[in-house]
Amino acid sequence: LSEHRDLAICYAMKQEMTRLFTLTDYEEALAGWTKWIQAGLESGIPALVKFARQKQKRIKGLAAHALYPINTGKLEGFNNKIEVLKRIGYGYRNMDYFFTLIRFHSLPKNYSSPKFP
């Protein structure tokens, strides 16, 4: 373990960061992030020190995640879906068809079409 000291520290810091994102109390999150950043700065690992400095500038936003646990995952996923559809629809001259294709693929998967007699 002594040969891989830096790796073990980084892994422990990653585990602690994951725990910090699950907190729901702002004060506890702020204290946890402050402690995490201090440990990162004192680690002596250049990449971790740089990362901790970047997080230090955004500590209030990181702690605010405890109150407002939002992310951009769905938005990024939808943007990716549009990019894939753009590649699929390459060569079509009708932009209305392209936007219809996006609307169709943005419907929920459990969407059932109306029953026709």
mmCIF file of C-alpha atoms in Angstrom:
data_model
loop_
_atom_site.group_PDB
_atom_site.id
_atom_site.type_symbol
_atom_site.label_atom_id
_atom_site.label_comp_id
_atom_site.label_asym_id
_atom_site.label_seq_id
_atom_site.Cartn_x
_atom_site.Cartn_y
_atom_site.Cartn_z
ATOM 1 C CA LEU A 1 0.000 0.000 0.000
ATOM 2 C CA SER A 2 2.914 2.352 0.660
ATOM 3 C CA GLU A 3 3.919 2.048 -3.010
ATOM 4 C CA HIS A 4 0.508 3.306 -4.081
ATOM 5 C CA ARG A 5 -0.038 5.904 -1.358
ATOM 6 C CA ASP A 6 -1.169 8.641 -3.779
ATOM 7 C CA LEU A 7 -3.646 6.322 -5.463
ATOM 8 C CA ALA A 8 -5.105 5.255 -2.118
ATOM 9 C CA ILE A 9 -5.500 8.909 -1.074
ATOM 10 C CA CYS A 10 -7.236 9.787 -4.344
ATOM 11 C CA TYR A 11 -9.590 6.834 -3.995
ATOM 12 C CA ALA A 12 -10.484 7.808 -0.415
ATOM 13 C CA MET A 13 -11.050 11.410 -1.496
ATOM 14 C CA LYS A 14 -13.326 10.215 -4.312
ATOM 15 C CA GLN A 15 -15.368 8.140 -1.882
ATOM 16 C CA GLU A 16 -15.736 11.111 0.454
ATOM 17 C CA MET A 17 -16.760 13.391 -2.418
ATOM 18 C CA THR A 18 -19.445 10.904 -3.418
ATOM 19 C CA ARG A 19 -20.749 10.963 0.154
ATOM 20 C CA LEU A 20 -20.794 14.767 0.199
ATOM 21 C CA PHE A 21 -23.120 14.835 -2.798
ATOM 22 C CA THR A 22 -25.687 12.790 -0.862
ATOM 23 C CA LEU A 23 -25.976 15.253 2.051
ATOM 24 C CA THR A 24 -29.215 17.194 2.482
ATOM 25 C CA ASP A 25 -28.170 19.721 5.165
ATOM 26 C CA TYR A 26 -26.464 22.880 3.861
ATOM 27 C CA GLU A 27 -24.341 23.529 6.954
ATOM 28 C CA GLU A 28 -23.169 19.927 7.115
ATOM 29 C CA ALA A 29 -22.351 20.018 3.392
ATOM 30 C CA LEU A 30 -20.429 23.295 3.749
ATOM 31 C CA ALA A 31 -18.409 21.882 6.651
ATOM 32 C CA GLY A 32 -17.793 18.646 4.747
ATOM 33 C CA TRP A 33 -16.641 20.420 1.590
ATOM 34 C CA THR A 34 -14.385 22.724 3.601
ATOM 35 C CA LYS A 35 -12.783 19.713 5.251
ATOM 36 C CA TRP A 36 -12.479 17.896 1.906
ATOM 37 C CA ILE A 37 -10.833 20.875 0.212
ATOM 38 C CA GLN A 38 -8.390 21.295 3.092
ATOM 39 C CA ALA A 39 -7.445 17.626 2.879
ATOM 40 C CA GLY A 40 -6.978 17.951 -0.874
ATOM 41 C CA LEU A 41 -4.713 20.964 -0.475
ATOM 42 C CA GLU A 42 -2.641 19.199 2.185
ATOM 43 C CA SER A 43 -2.346 15.950 0.209
ATOM 44 C CA GLY A 44 0.679 17.137 -1.749
ATOM 45 C CA ILE A 45 -0.594 15.421 -4.912
ATOM 46 C CA PRO A 46 -0.331 18.077 -7.654
ATOM 47 C CA ALA A 47 -3.474 17.085 -9.565
ATOM 48 C CA LEU A 48 -5.509 16.835 -6.373
ATOM 49 C CA VAL A 49 -4.220 20.185 -5.092
ATOM 50 C CA LYS A 50 -5.211 21.842 -8.390
ATOM 51 C CA PHE A 51 -8.656 20.200 -8.268
ATOM 52 C CA ALA A 52 -9.181 21.288 -4.642
ATOM 53 C CA ARG A 53 -8.269 24.891 -5.534
ATOM 54 C CA GLN A 54 -10.864 24.859 -8.307
ATOM 55 C CA LYS A 55 -13.504 23.503 -5.950
ATOM 56 C CA GLN A 56 -12.578 26.063 -3.286
ATOM 57 C CA LYS A 57 -13.767 28.840 -5.606
ATOM 58 C CA ARG A 58 -17.172 27.144 -5.940
ATOM 59 C CA ILE A 59 -17.695 25.898 -2.404
ATOM 60 C CA LYS A 60 -21.021 27.699 -1.892
ATOM 61 C CA GLY A 61 -22.437 26.145 -5.056
ATOM 62 C CA LEU A 62 -21.217 22.696 -4.037
ATOM 63 C CA ALA A 63 -22.856 23.051 -0.645
ATOM 64 C CA ALA A 64 -26.054 24.374 -2.282
ATOM 65 C CA HIS A 65 -26.395 20.972 -3.955
ATOM 66 C CA ALA A 66 -27.564 19.752 -0.543
ATOM 67 C CA LEU A 67 -30.625 22.025 -0.803
ATOM 68 C CA TYR A 68 -31.174 21.855 -4.563
ATOM 69 C CA PRO A 69 -29.941 18.490 -5.912
ATOM 70 C CA ILE A 70 -30.312 19.268 -9.605
ATOM 71 C CA ASN A 71 -28.032 18.401 -12.501
ATOM 72 C CA THR A 72 -27.951 18.666 -16.277
ATOM 73 C CA GLY A 73 -28.107 14.947 -16.995
ATOM 74 C CA LYS A 74 -31.484 14.969 -18.758
ATOM 75 C CA LEU A 75 -30.564 18.025 -20.808
ATOM 76 C CA GLU A 76 -27.285 16.450 -21.920
ATOM 77 C CA GLY A 77 -29.100 13.242 -22.799
ATOM 78 C CA PHE A 78 -31.662 15.091 -24.906
ATOM 79 C CA ASN A 79 -28.910 17.063 -26.674
ATOM 80 C CA ASN A 80 -27.177 13.789 -27.480
ATOM 81 C CA LYS A 81 -30.443 12.372 -28.862
ATOM 82 C CA ILE A 82 -30.803 15.409 -31.149
ATOM 83 C CA GLU A 83 -27.215 14.983 -32.380
ATOM 84 C CA VAL A 84 -27.895 11.328 -33.238
ATOM 85 C CA LEU A 85 -31.105 12.273 -35.050
ATOM 86 C CA LYS A 86 -29.193 14.947 -36.961
ATOM 87 C CA ARG A 87 -26.798 12.270 -38.218
ATOM 88 C CA ILE A 88 -29.698 9.964 -39.078
ATOM 89 C CA GLY A 89 -31.549 12.709 -40.950
ATOM 90 C CA TYR A 90 -28.511 13.910 -42.896
ATOM 91 C CA GLY A 91 -29.470 14.716 -46.461
ATOM 92 C CA TYR A 92 -33.135 15.431 -45.848
ATOM 93 C CA ARG A 93 -34.056 18.773 -47.350
ATOM 94 C CA ASN A 94 -37.220 19.267 -45.344
ATOM 95 C CA MET A 95 -36.535 20.898 -41.939
ATOM 96 C CA ASP A 96 -40.141 20.259 -40.878
ATOM 97 C CA TYR A 97 -39.442 16.534 -41.147
ATOM 98 C CA PHE A 98 -36.357 16.926 -38.964
ATOM 99 C CA PHE A 99 -38.269 18.757 -36.222
ATOM 100 C CA THR A 100 -41.088 16.215 -36.437
ATOM 101 C CA LEU A 101 -38.496 13.472 -36.010
ATOM 102 C CA ILE A 102 -37.167 15.195 -32.857
ATOM 103 C CA ARG A 103 -40.671 15.594 -31.455
ATOM 104 C CA PHE A 104 -41.480 11.951 -32.164
ATOM 105 C CA HIS A 105 -38.312 10.687 -30.458
ATOM 106 C CA SER A 106 -38.867 12.950 -27.446
ATOM 107 C CA LEU A 107 -42.150 11.228 -26.595
ATOM 108 C CA PRO A 108 -42.033 9.025 -23.482
ATOM 109 C CA LYS A 109 -41.321 5.365 -24.184
ATOM 110 C CA ASN A 110 -44.599 4.290 -22.558
ATOM 111 C CA TYR A 111 -46.567 6.524 -24.926
ATOM 112 C CA SER A 112 -49.334 4.521 -26.582
ATOM 113 C CA SER A 113 -50.808 5.666 -29.846
ATOM 114 C CA PRO A 114 -54.563 6.172 -29.970
ATOM 115 C CA LYS A 115 -56.582 3.099 -30.845
ATOM 116 C CA PHE A 116 -58.322 3.321 -34.165
ATOM 117 C CA PRO A 117 -61.352 1.141 -34.877
#
